[in-house]
Short mmCIF file of C-alpha atoms and ligand atoms in Angstrom, two decimals:
data_model
loop_
_atom_site.label_atom_id
_atom_site.label_comp_id
_atom_site.label_asym_id
_atom_site.label_seq_id
_atom_site.Cartn_x
_atom_site.Cartn_y
_atom_site.Cartn_z
CA MET D 1 -42.44 18.70 -44.95
CA THR D 2 -43.06 21.49 -42.53
CA GLY D 3 -44.65 24.79 -43.49
CA PHE D 4 -41.52 26.59 -42.36
CA THR D 5 -38.84 27.49 -44.90
CA TYR D 6 -36.04 30.02 -45.21
CA LYS D 7 -36.61 32.85 -47.67
CA ASN D 8 -33.96 35.53 -48.05
CA GLY D 9 -32.20 34.11 -45.02
CA VAL D 10 -35.22 34.38 -42.68
CA LEU D 11 -37.47 31.54 -41.55
CA HIS D 12 -41.00 32.00 -42.87
CA ALA D 13 -44.38 30.44 -42.14
CA ASP D 14 -45.91 30.38 -45.61
CA ASP D 15 -45.13 33.93 -46.84
CA ILE D 16 -44.74 35.57 -43.45
CA ALA D 17 -41.32 36.09 -41.83
CA LEU D 18 -41.33 34.81 -38.27
CA SER D 19 -39.38 37.93 -37.27
CA THR D 20 -42.41 39.99 -38.34
CA ILE D 21 -44.65 37.94 -36.07
CA ALA D 22 -42.20 38.28 -33.18
CA ASP D 23 -42.14 42.05 -33.64
CA LYS D 24 -45.93 42.34 -33.74
CA VAL D 25 -46.97 39.72 -31.19
CA GLY D 26 -43.89 39.15 -29.04
CA THR D 27 -42.51 35.82 -27.86
CA PRO D 28 -43.02 33.03 -26.97
CA THR D 29 -45.67 32.49 -29.62
CA TYR D 30 -47.12 29.48 -31.37
CA VAL D 31 -47.25 29.96 -35.13
CA TYR D 32 -49.32 27.66 -37.35
CA ALA D 33 -49.14 27.40 -41.13
CA SER D 34 -52.59 26.72 -42.65
CA SER D 35 -51.07 25.38 -45.85
CA THR D 36 -49.41 22.51 -43.99
CA ILE D 37 -52.62 21.53 -42.20
CA GLU D 38 -54.40 21.56 -45.55
CA GLN D 39 -51.70 19.51 -47.28
CA ASN D 40 -51.62 16.93 -44.52
CA TYR D 41 -55.40 16.60 -44.51
CA ALA D 42 -55.53 16.31 -48.30
CA ARG D 43 -52.81 13.65 -48.36
CA LEU D 44 -54.59 11.51 -45.81
CA ALA D 45 -58.07 12.09 -47.26
CA ASN D 46 -56.87 11.25 -50.78
CA ALA D 47 -55.41 7.98 -49.56
CA LEU D 48 -58.39 6.97 -47.44
CA SER D 49 -61.49 8.33 -49.15
CA PRO D 50 -61.47 5.67 -51.91
CA LEU D 51 -62.03 3.18 -49.07
CA GLY D 52 -64.83 5.29 -47.65
CA VAL D 53 -62.82 6.02 -44.51
CA ARG D 54 -63.90 9.22 -42.77
CA ILE D 55 -61.51 11.39 -40.80
CA ALA D 56 -62.36 12.55 -37.28
CA TYR D 57 -59.65 14.98 -36.14
CA ALA D 58 -58.49 14.25 -32.58
CA LEU D 59 -58.97 17.71 -31.12
CA LYS D 60 -56.72 17.14 -28.17
CA ALA D 61 -53.64 17.53 -30.39
CA ASN D 62 -54.47 21.19 -31.00
CA SER D 63 -57.85 22.55 -30.05
CA ASN D 64 -57.43 26.19 -30.98
CA GLN D 65 -60.67 27.30 -32.64
CA ALA D 66 -58.78 28.48 -35.72
CA VAL D 67 -57.12 25.11 -36.20
CA ILE D 68 -60.35 23.17 -35.71
CA ALA D 69 -62.16 25.53 -38.09
CA THR D 70 -59.45 25.01 -40.72
CA LEU D 71 -59.99 21.25 -40.53
CA ALA D 72 -63.79 21.48 -40.24
CA ARG D 73 -63.86 23.41 -43.48
CA LEU D 74 -61.87 20.65 -45.17
CA GLY D 75 -64.51 18.16 -44.10
CA ALA D 76 -63.04 16.69 -40.93
CA GLY D 77 -65.21 15.34 -38.15
CA GLY D 78 -63.94 15.38 -34.59
CA ASP D 79 -62.70 12.95 -31.97
CA ILE D 80 -63.22 14.46 -28.53
CA VAL D 81 -62.24 13.42 -25.03
CA SER D 82 -64.24 15.86 -22.89
CA GLY D 83 -67.36 17.97 -22.80
CA GLY D 84 -65.13 20.98 -23.22
CA GLU D 85 -63.78 19.60 -26.47
CA LEU D 86 -67.36 18.95 -27.63
CA THR D 87 -68.13 22.62 -27.08
CA ARG D 88 -64.97 23.59 -28.93
CA ALA D 89 -65.65 21.26 -31.86
CA MET D 90 -69.16 22.57 -32.38
CA ALA D 91 -68.15 26.20 -31.90
CA ALA D 92 -65.57 25.79 -34.66
CA GLY D 93 -68.08 24.29 -37.06
CA ILE D 94 -67.84 20.51 -36.78
CA ALA D 95 -71.31 19.00 -37.14
CA PRO D 96 -72.28 16.97 -34.05
CA ASP D 97 -73.14 13.92 -36.14
CA ARG D 98 -69.45 13.81 -37.17
CA ILE D 99 -68.21 13.74 -33.57
CA VAL D 100 -66.99 10.68 -31.68
CA PHE D 101 -66.58 10.84 -27.90
CA SER D 102 -63.51 8.89 -26.74
CA GLY D 103 -61.83 8.73 -23.36
CA VAL D 104 -61.65 6.45 -20.37
CA GLY D 105 -63.33 8.74 -17.82
CA LYS D 106 -66.51 10.41 -19.09
CA THR D 107 -68.79 12.04 -16.52
CA ALA D 108 -72.59 11.86 -16.46
CA ASP D 109 -72.78 15.56 -17.31
CA GLU D 110 -70.51 15.11 -20.32
CA VAL D 111 -72.54 12.13 -21.53
CA ALA D 112 -75.77 14.12 -21.22
CA GLN D 113 -74.24 17.07 -23.08
CA ALA D 114 -73.10 14.79 -25.91
CA LEU D 115 -76.46 13.00 -26.15
CA ARG D 116 -78.34 16.29 -26.37
CA ALA D 117 -75.90 17.53 -29.00
CA GLY D 118 -76.57 14.42 -31.10
CA ILE D 119 -73.06 13.06 -31.52
CA HIS D 120 -72.24 10.17 -33.85
CA GLN D 121 -71.15 7.70 -31.16
CA PHE D 122 -69.51 7.11 -27.81
CA ASN D 123 -66.39 4.97 -27.81
CA VAL D 124 -66.84 3.10 -24.55
CA GLU D 125 -63.91 1.81 -22.55
CA SER D 126 -65.48 -0.21 -19.71
CA ILE D 127 -68.63 -1.98 -18.54
CA PRO D 128 -69.34 0.61 -15.81
CA GLU D 129 -69.20 3.23 -18.55
CA LEU D 130 -71.81 1.30 -20.57
CA ASP D 131 -74.02 1.28 -17.50
CA LEU D 132 -73.53 5.01 -16.94
CA ILE D 133 -74.34 5.91 -20.55
CA ASP D 134 -77.46 3.73 -20.42
CA ARG D 135 -78.68 5.49 -17.26
CA VAL D 136 -78.00 8.97 -18.62
CA ALA D 137 -79.57 8.08 -21.98
CA ALA D 138 -82.71 6.97 -20.14
CA SER D 139 -82.93 10.23 -18.22
CA VAL D 140 -82.26 12.36 -21.30
CA GLY D 141 -84.60 10.25 -23.42
CA ILE D 142 -82.11 9.71 -26.25
CA ARG D 143 -80.74 6.32 -27.26
CA ALA D 144 -76.93 6.29 -27.36
CA ASN D 145 -74.86 4.84 -30.21
CA VAL D 146 -71.95 3.05 -28.62
CA ALA D 147 -68.83 1.44 -30.02
CA LEU D 148 -66.63 -0.68 -27.78
CA ARG D 149 -63.06 0.46 -27.66
CA VAL D 150 -61.10 -2.73 -27.37
CA ASN D 151 -57.56 -3.12 -26.19
CA PRO D 152 -55.90 -5.43 -28.71
CA ASP D 153 -52.80 -5.99 -26.55
CA VAL D 154 -50.43 -4.81 -29.24
CA ASP D 155 -47.20 -3.00 -28.48
CA ALA D 156 -47.17 0.14 -30.60
CA GLY D 157 -43.40 0.35 -30.19
CA THR D 158 -43.63 3.96 -29.17
CA HIS D 159 -42.75 5.88 -25.98
CA ALA D 160 -44.13 4.23 -22.81
CA LYS D 161 -46.17 7.33 -21.96
CA ILE D 162 -48.00 7.32 -25.29
CA THR D 163 -48.63 3.64 -25.84
CA THR D 164 -52.26 2.75 -25.18
CA GLY D 165 -52.97 -0.64 -26.70
CA ARG D 166 -51.27 -3.01 -24.28
CA LYS D 167 -53.07 -5.06 -21.68
CA ASP D 168 -51.46 -3.12 -18.86
CA ASN D 169 -52.56 0.29 -20.23
CA LYS D 170 -55.69 1.82 -18.77
CA PHE D 171 -57.38 2.08 -22.17
CA GLY D 172 -60.05 -0.06 -23.77
CA ILE D 173 -61.81 -3.31 -22.97
CA ASP D 174 -59.67 -6.46 -23.07
CA LEU D 175 -60.25 -8.48 -26.21
CA ASP D 176 -61.23 -11.47 -24.11
CA ASP D 177 -63.97 -9.44 -22.41
CA ALA D 178 -65.30 -7.77 -25.55
CA ALA D 179 -67.98 -10.33 -26.39
CA ALA D 180 -69.38 -10.16 -22.86
CA ALA D 181 -69.34 -6.36 -23.00
CA TRP D 182 -71.20 -6.43 -26.30
CA THR D 183 -73.84 -8.74 -24.84
CA ARG D 184 -74.16 -6.36 -21.92
CA ALA D 185 -74.58 -3.39 -24.29
CA VAL D 186 -77.31 -5.27 -26.18
CA SER D 187 -79.12 -5.94 -22.93
CA LEU D 188 -79.23 -2.28 -21.92
CA PRO D 189 -82.39 -0.67 -23.33
CA ASN D 190 -81.00 2.78 -24.02
CA LEU D 191 -77.89 1.70 -25.88
CA ASN D 192 -77.48 0.96 -29.54
CA PRO D 193 -74.24 -1.00 -30.01
CA VAL D 194 -72.92 -0.06 -33.43
CA GLY D 195 -69.33 -1.15 -33.66
CA LEU D 196 -65.80 -1.37 -32.38
CA ALA D 197 -62.89 1.02 -31.96
CA VAL D 198 -59.17 0.73 -31.35
CA HIS D 199 -56.42 3.26 -30.71
CA ILE D 200 -53.11 1.64 -29.92
CA GLY D 201 -50.90 4.62 -29.28
CA SER D 202 -49.37 7.73 -30.69
CA GLN D 203 -46.39 8.62 -32.87
CA LEU D 204 -46.32 5.33 -34.78
CA ILE D 205 -43.69 5.40 -37.50
CA ASP D 206 -43.79 1.70 -38.29
CA LEU D 207 -47.15 0.36 -39.52
CA THR D 208 -46.66 -3.21 -38.26
CA PRO D 209 -48.50 -2.68 -34.94
CA TYR D 210 -51.56 -1.45 -36.87
CA ARG D 211 -51.56 -4.65 -38.86
CA ALA D 212 -51.61 -6.74 -35.69
CA ALA D 213 -54.30 -4.59 -34.08
CA TYR D 214 -56.56 -4.53 -37.14
CA ARG D 215 -56.24 -8.28 -37.58
CA ARG D 216 -57.45 -8.80 -34.02
CA LEU D 217 -60.22 -6.27 -34.55
CA ALA D 218 -61.39 -8.01 -37.72
CA ASP D 219 -61.33 -11.39 -35.95
CA LEU D 220 -63.48 -9.93 -33.20
CA VAL D 221 -66.00 -8.59 -35.73
CA ARG D 222 -66.29 -12.06 -37.24
CA ALA D 223 -66.63 -13.66 -33.83
CA LEU D 224 -69.38 -11.24 -32.77
CA ARG D 225 -71.21 -11.74 -36.04
CA ALA D 226 -70.98 -15.48 -35.59
CA GLN D 227 -72.85 -14.96 -32.30
CA GLY D 228 -75.57 -13.13 -34.20
CA HIS D 229 -74.53 -9.57 -33.40
CA GLU D 230 -74.64 -6.78 -35.93
CA VAL D 231 -71.37 -4.85 -36.13
CA SER D 232 -71.53 -2.03 -38.65
CA ARG D 233 -68.88 0.55 -37.70
CA LEU D 234 -65.13 0.38 -37.13
CA ASP D 235 -63.09 3.21 -35.74
CA LEU D 236 -59.45 2.49 -36.52
CA GLY D 237 -57.97 5.10 -34.15
CA GLY D 238 -55.24 7.65 -34.62
CA GLY D 239 -51.53 7.52 -33.92
CA LEU D 240 -49.90 8.12 -37.31
CA GLY D 241 -46.49 9.58 -36.51
CA VAL D 242 -44.38 12.39 -37.89
CA GLY D 243 -40.64 12.69 -38.48
CA TYR D 244 -39.50 14.88 -35.60
CA ARG D 245 -35.85 14.20 -36.46
CA GLY D 246 -36.36 14.58 -40.16
CA GLU D 247 -36.96 10.86 -40.68
CA THR D 248 -39.70 9.86 -43.11
CA GLY D 249 -43.01 9.28 -41.39
CA PRO D 250 -45.43 6.51 -42.27
CA ASP D 251 -46.57 6.45 -45.87
CA VAL D 252 -50.32 7.05 -45.94
CA ALA D 253 -50.65 5.04 -49.14
CA ASP D 254 -49.16 2.07 -47.30
CA TYR D 255 -51.49 2.75 -44.40
CA ALA D 256 -54.49 2.82 -46.74
CA ALA D 257 -53.35 -0.43 -48.35
CA LEU D 258 -53.15 -1.99 -44.91
CA VAL D 259 -56.66 -0.82 -44.03
CA ARG D 260 -57.94 -2.25 -47.30
CA GLU D 261 -56.23 -5.56 -46.68
CA MET D 262 -57.20 -5.99 -43.04
CA VAL D 263 -60.74 -4.66 -42.68
CA SER D 264 -62.36 -3.46 -45.88
CA ASP D 265 -63.96 -6.84 -46.69
CA LEU D 266 -66.04 -6.61 -43.50
CA GLY D 267 -68.38 -4.06 -45.04
CA CYS D 268 -68.28 -1.77 -42.00
CA SER D 269 -68.30 2.00 -42.25
CA LEU D 270 -64.77 3.08 -41.38
CA MET D 271 -63.27 6.00 -39.52
CA VAL D 272 -59.84 7.13 -38.33
CA GLU D 273 -58.93 9.61 -35.58
CA PRO D 274 -55.62 11.30 -36.43
CA GLY D 275 -54.38 14.21 -34.36
CA ARG D 276 -50.62 14.63 -34.53
CA TYR D 277 -50.34 13.67 -38.20
CA LEU D 278 -52.54 16.57 -39.28
CA VAL D 279 -51.09 19.38 -37.19
CA ALA D 280 -47.63 18.62 -35.72
CA GLU D 281 -45.62 19.85 -38.71
CA ALA D 282 -47.88 22.85 -39.12
CA GLY D 283 -46.74 24.55 -35.93
CA CYS D 284 -43.65 26.03 -34.33
CA VAL D 285 -42.88 27.77 -31.08
CA LEU D 286 -41.20 31.07 -31.73
CA SER D 287 -38.93 32.13 -28.89
CA ARG D 288 -36.19 34.63 -28.14
CA VAL D 289 -32.79 34.01 -26.57
CA LEU D 290 -32.66 35.73 -23.18
CA PHE D 291 -29.07 34.86 -22.33
CA VAL D 292 -26.19 32.73 -23.44
CA LYS D 293 -24.42 31.44 -20.38
CA ASP D 294 -21.08 29.71 -20.66
CA GLY D 295 -20.75 27.41 -17.68
CA SER D 296 -17.56 25.56 -16.91
CA ALA D 297 -18.98 22.32 -18.25
CA ARG D 298 -21.33 23.46 -20.98
CA ARG D 299 -22.98 26.31 -22.77
CA PHE D 300 -26.60 27.11 -21.92
CA VAL D 301 -28.89 28.98 -24.27
CA ILE D 302 -31.67 30.36 -22.07
CA LEU D 303 -34.91 31.08 -23.91
CA ASP D 304 -38.07 32.98 -23.06
CA ALA D 305 -40.09 29.81 -23.82
CA GLY D 306 -40.25 27.26 -21.05
CA MET D 307 -41.60 23.83 -20.27
CA ASN D 308 -44.90 25.50 -19.44
CA ASP D 309 -45.13 26.54 -23.11
CA LEU D 310 -43.83 23.30 -24.66
CA LEU D 311 -44.01 20.37 -22.28
CA ARG D 312 -43.19 17.47 -24.60
CA PRO D 313 -39.42 17.34 -24.00
CA ALA D 314 -39.91 17.31 -20.21
CA LEU D 315 -42.87 14.91 -20.30
CA TYR D 316 -41.80 12.43 -22.98
CA ASP D 317 -38.11 13.21 -23.58
CA SER D 318 -39.27 14.34 -27.00
CA PHE D 319 -36.97 15.71 -29.64
CA HIS D 320 -37.81 19.01 -31.30
CA ALA D 321 -35.51 20.56 -33.86
CA VAL D 322 -34.49 24.08 -32.81
CA VAL D 323 -33.51 26.37 -35.65
CA PRO D 324 -32.42 30.00 -35.77
CA VAL D 325 -34.94 32.31 -37.44
CA LYS D 326 -32.06 34.14 -39.09
CA GLN D 327 -30.41 31.53 -41.26
CA ALA D 328 -26.89 30.68 -40.14
CA ALA D 329 -24.01 31.40 -42.49
CA PRO D 330 -22.84 28.26 -44.30
CA ASP D 331 -19.46 28.52 -42.58
CA ALA D 332 -20.90 29.16 -39.09
CA VAL D 333 -19.07 27.28 -36.37
CA ILE D 334 -21.34 24.65 -34.86
CA HIS D 335 -21.17 24.45 -31.11
CA PRO D 336 -23.03 22.13 -28.70
CA ALA D 337 -25.35 23.90 -26.28
CA ASP D 338 -28.11 23.00 -23.84
CA ILE D 339 -31.33 24.73 -24.80
CA VAL D 340 -33.24 25.58 -21.66
CA GLY D 341 -36.21 27.64 -20.50
CA PRO D 342 -36.54 30.08 -17.62
CA VAL D 343 -38.74 27.87 -15.40
CA CYS D 344 -37.30 26.89 -12.04
CA GLU D 345 -37.07 23.18 -12.80
CA THR D 346 -34.10 21.22 -14.05
CA GLY D 347 -36.61 19.41 -16.26
CA ASP D 348 -37.09 22.70 -18.11
CA THR D 349 -34.52 21.58 -20.65
CA PHE D 350 -35.49 21.31 -24.30
CA ALA D 351 -32.27 19.82 -25.62
CA LYS D 352 -28.89 18.74 -24.30
CA ALA D 353 -25.64 19.31 -26.18
CA ARG D 354 -27.55 20.26 -29.31
CA GLU D 355 -25.25 21.14 -32.21
CA LEU D 356 -26.22 24.67 -33.15
CA PRO D 357 -24.81 27.64 -35.00
CA PRO D 358 -23.87 30.52 -32.69
CA LEU D 359 -26.82 32.16 -30.97
CA GLU D 360 -26.72 35.50 -29.24
CA GLN D 361 -28.87 37.34 -26.78
CA GLY D 362 -31.96 38.63 -28.59
CA ASP D 363 -31.83 36.10 -31.44
CA LEU D 364 -35.04 34.36 -32.42
CA VAL D 365 -35.32 30.58 -32.63
CA ALA D 366 -38.14 28.22 -33.61
CA PHE D 367 -39.00 24.79 -32.25
CA LEU D 368 -40.31 22.83 -35.22
CA HIS D 369 -43.06 20.18 -35.25
CA ALA D 370 -44.77 21.89 -32.33
CA GLY D 371 -48.28 22.09 -33.77
CA ALA D 372 -49.49 18.99 -31.92
CA TYR D 373 -49.50 18.55 -28.13
CA GLY D 374 -47.86 21.95 -27.80
CA ALA D 375 -50.12 24.87 -26.91
CA VAL D 376 -52.78 22.48 -25.58
CA MET D 377 -50.41 21.30 -22.86
CA GLY D 378 -49.47 24.82 -21.86
CA SER D 379 -49.67 25.79 -18.23
CA THR D 380 -49.11 28.93 -16.22
CA TYR D 381 -46.49 27.44 -13.91
CA ASN D 382 -44.19 30.13 -12.49
CA THR D 383 -47.04 32.59 -13.26
CA ARG D 384 -46.12 32.59 -16.89
CA PRO D 385 -49.19 33.59 -18.91
CA LEU D 386 -50.19 31.24 -21.75
CA ALA D 387 -48.36 32.05 -24.96
CA ALA D 388 -50.01 33.75 -27.92
CA GLU D 389 -51.06 31.74 -30.97
CA VAL D 390 -50.98 32.96 -34.57
CA LEU D 391 -52.39 31.39 -37.73
CA VAL D 392 -50.73 32.16 -41.05
CA ALA D 393 -52.47 31.66 -44.39
CA GLY D 394 -50.31 32.61 -47.37
CA ASN D 395 -49.41 36.26 -46.90
CA LYS D 396 -51.93 36.86 -44.10
CA PHE D 397 -51.64 36.20 -40.41
CA GLU D 398 -53.91 36.74 -37.44
CA LEU D 399 -53.67 36.39 -33.71
CA VAL D 400 -55.88 33.40 -32.91
CA ARG D 401 -55.23 33.48 -29.18
CA PRO D 402 -53.93 36.68 -27.64
CA ARG D 403 -51.22 36.29 -25.07
CA GLN D 404 -52.72 35.80 -21.63
CA THR D 405 -51.94 38.52 -19.13
CA VAL D 406 -51.01 38.29 -15.47
CA GLU D 407 -54.21 40.25 -14.78
CA ASP D 408 -56.16 37.43 -16.47
CA LEU D 409 -54.56 34.99 -14.08
CA LEU D 410 -55.10 37.04 -10.93
CA SER D 411 -58.68 37.84 -11.88
CA ARG D 412 -59.52 34.13 -11.51
CA GLU D 413 -58.30 34.00 -7.92
CA ARG D 414 -59.76 35.22 -4.65
CA ILE D 415 -58.38 36.11 -1.25
CA PRO D 416 -60.83 34.65 1.30
CA SER D 417 -62.79 37.00 3.49
CA TRP D 418 -60.88 36.10 6.66
CA LEU D 419 -57.66 37.28 5.06
CA SER D 420 -58.99 40.30 3.27
CA GLY D 421 -60.90 42.00 6.08
CA GLY D 422 -64.00 39.83 5.66
CA ASP D 423 -67.25 41.56 6.49
CA GLN D 424 -65.85 44.99 5.94
CA HIS D 425 -65.77 44.16 2.26
CA SER D 426 -68.90 44.52 0.23
CA PRO D 427 -70.50 41.12 -0.25
CA SER D 428 -69.60 39.67 -3.60
CA GLU D 429 -69.39 36.36 -5.30
CA SER D 430 -65.83 36.23 -4.13
CA GLY D 431 -66.38 37.31 -0.56
CA GLN D 432 -68.94 34.70 0.50
CA PRO D 433 -67.33 32.04 2.61
CA LEU D 434 -68.52 28.57 1.69
CA ARG D 435 -69.73 26.73 4.74
CA SER D 436 -69.71 23.01 5.09
CA THR D 437 -73.24 21.64 5.13
CA GLY D 438 -72.17 18.24 6.43
C1 PLP S 501 -54.99 10.94 -28.62
C2 PLP S 501 -55.96 10.10 -29.37
C3 PLP S 501 -55.99 10.13 -30.76
C4 PLP S 501 -55.00 10.92 -31.58
O1 PLP S 501 -53.72 10.44 -31.46
P1 PLP S 501 -52.57 11.00 -32.44
O2 PLP S 501 -51.38 10.24 -32.07
O3 PLP S 501 -52.44 12.44 -32.18
O4 PLP S 501 -53.03 10.71 -33.84
C5 PLP S 501 -56.94 9.38 -31.40
N1 PLP S 501 -57.83 8.64 -30.71
C6 PLP S 501 -57.84 8.58 -29.36
C7 PLP S 501 -58.83 7.74 -28.67
C8 PLP S 501 -56.90 9.32 -28.66
O5 PLP S 501 -56.90 9.25 -27.32
#
């Protein structure tokens, strides 16, 4: 279920007509429906809380402050992959002791920031990372809780660019090396090894890969315990998928049953890290038709949203439903069209030969299921300012990220002194040439 429904022939987010938002805020704009985020969170929490499983929202799916704050208020912790996301999580109200730091390439500065903030744990993906965290922990004077993210070598059966749990992916520590890594963590004085983590990929519709991964994880817990190690926490990762084509997604009751069956007898405290599942359906990209161009071979519908606004189709060949904001007449003639953006790249194509009711210049359309990995992947390619973002709650809506301006973009750039008249300009932060000290 998405939070977007037709009322009186106009697509609404909760009680707000998307045409109203387009009039007030312009296009392209990301629109999020709070009610859908809340329903998704409640569904997952209801299924998992009887097992004591806590939810850490994977911020990277959508890290707008308003979205994080919506989830923080519902009780979500956070799964972060950078120091920037740590700052975002805390600014939006997630308590640091509910934050897990994931990611394969943490820097010393990020580790220090997270230690000082007092996060719950680091999910560590390599031995050199263990060594780094130990060194930084020593210098900061805070012992670090670490979980080993293991790579269970399970094929998540998802798109190659979003599968993470196979041996040839860059993520996690190989199962065969996990015991040695644990021993190493125990030997480092500033680390406190607390548990294990897995995350096998994203957009999983079928639960079978989870079963295989959790079985291997549980076996590893038993093996480590048999060697005398104390393993008290399991982080079961994210990856629950959504039905982009209208198919039914994974049933969270089935997922909870699987968690119960595979790991609950271990007595570990349990956590999951969903991103997409919580927010994908809650968002759309609202866009306007710039032109309809009838080529000799096909019809192109050219939108004011481009791949810089919604990258997923270009990056992952992802499918997003495109629907007209003004509901089509039941007898409208359906015609195939390529839905494209204005960016100067052939890859800036959202859909090929999509069967759509007639669209005309000036019509509004919405890309559904765009609440996850949408705005966060935005770029300014072609000097296209980042799109606005709006949060709707019932009959209220607010701008939660104003549209960027070209002035914003230019204000971040500098013309070096030797091109701008150099010394004749008053010295400023911008005008000082940096000299090599080597
Ligand atoms: C991206 C990511 C997630 C969230 O994945 P979804 O598919 O959005 O649920 C969770 N954990 C880790 C470590 C991730 O990298």
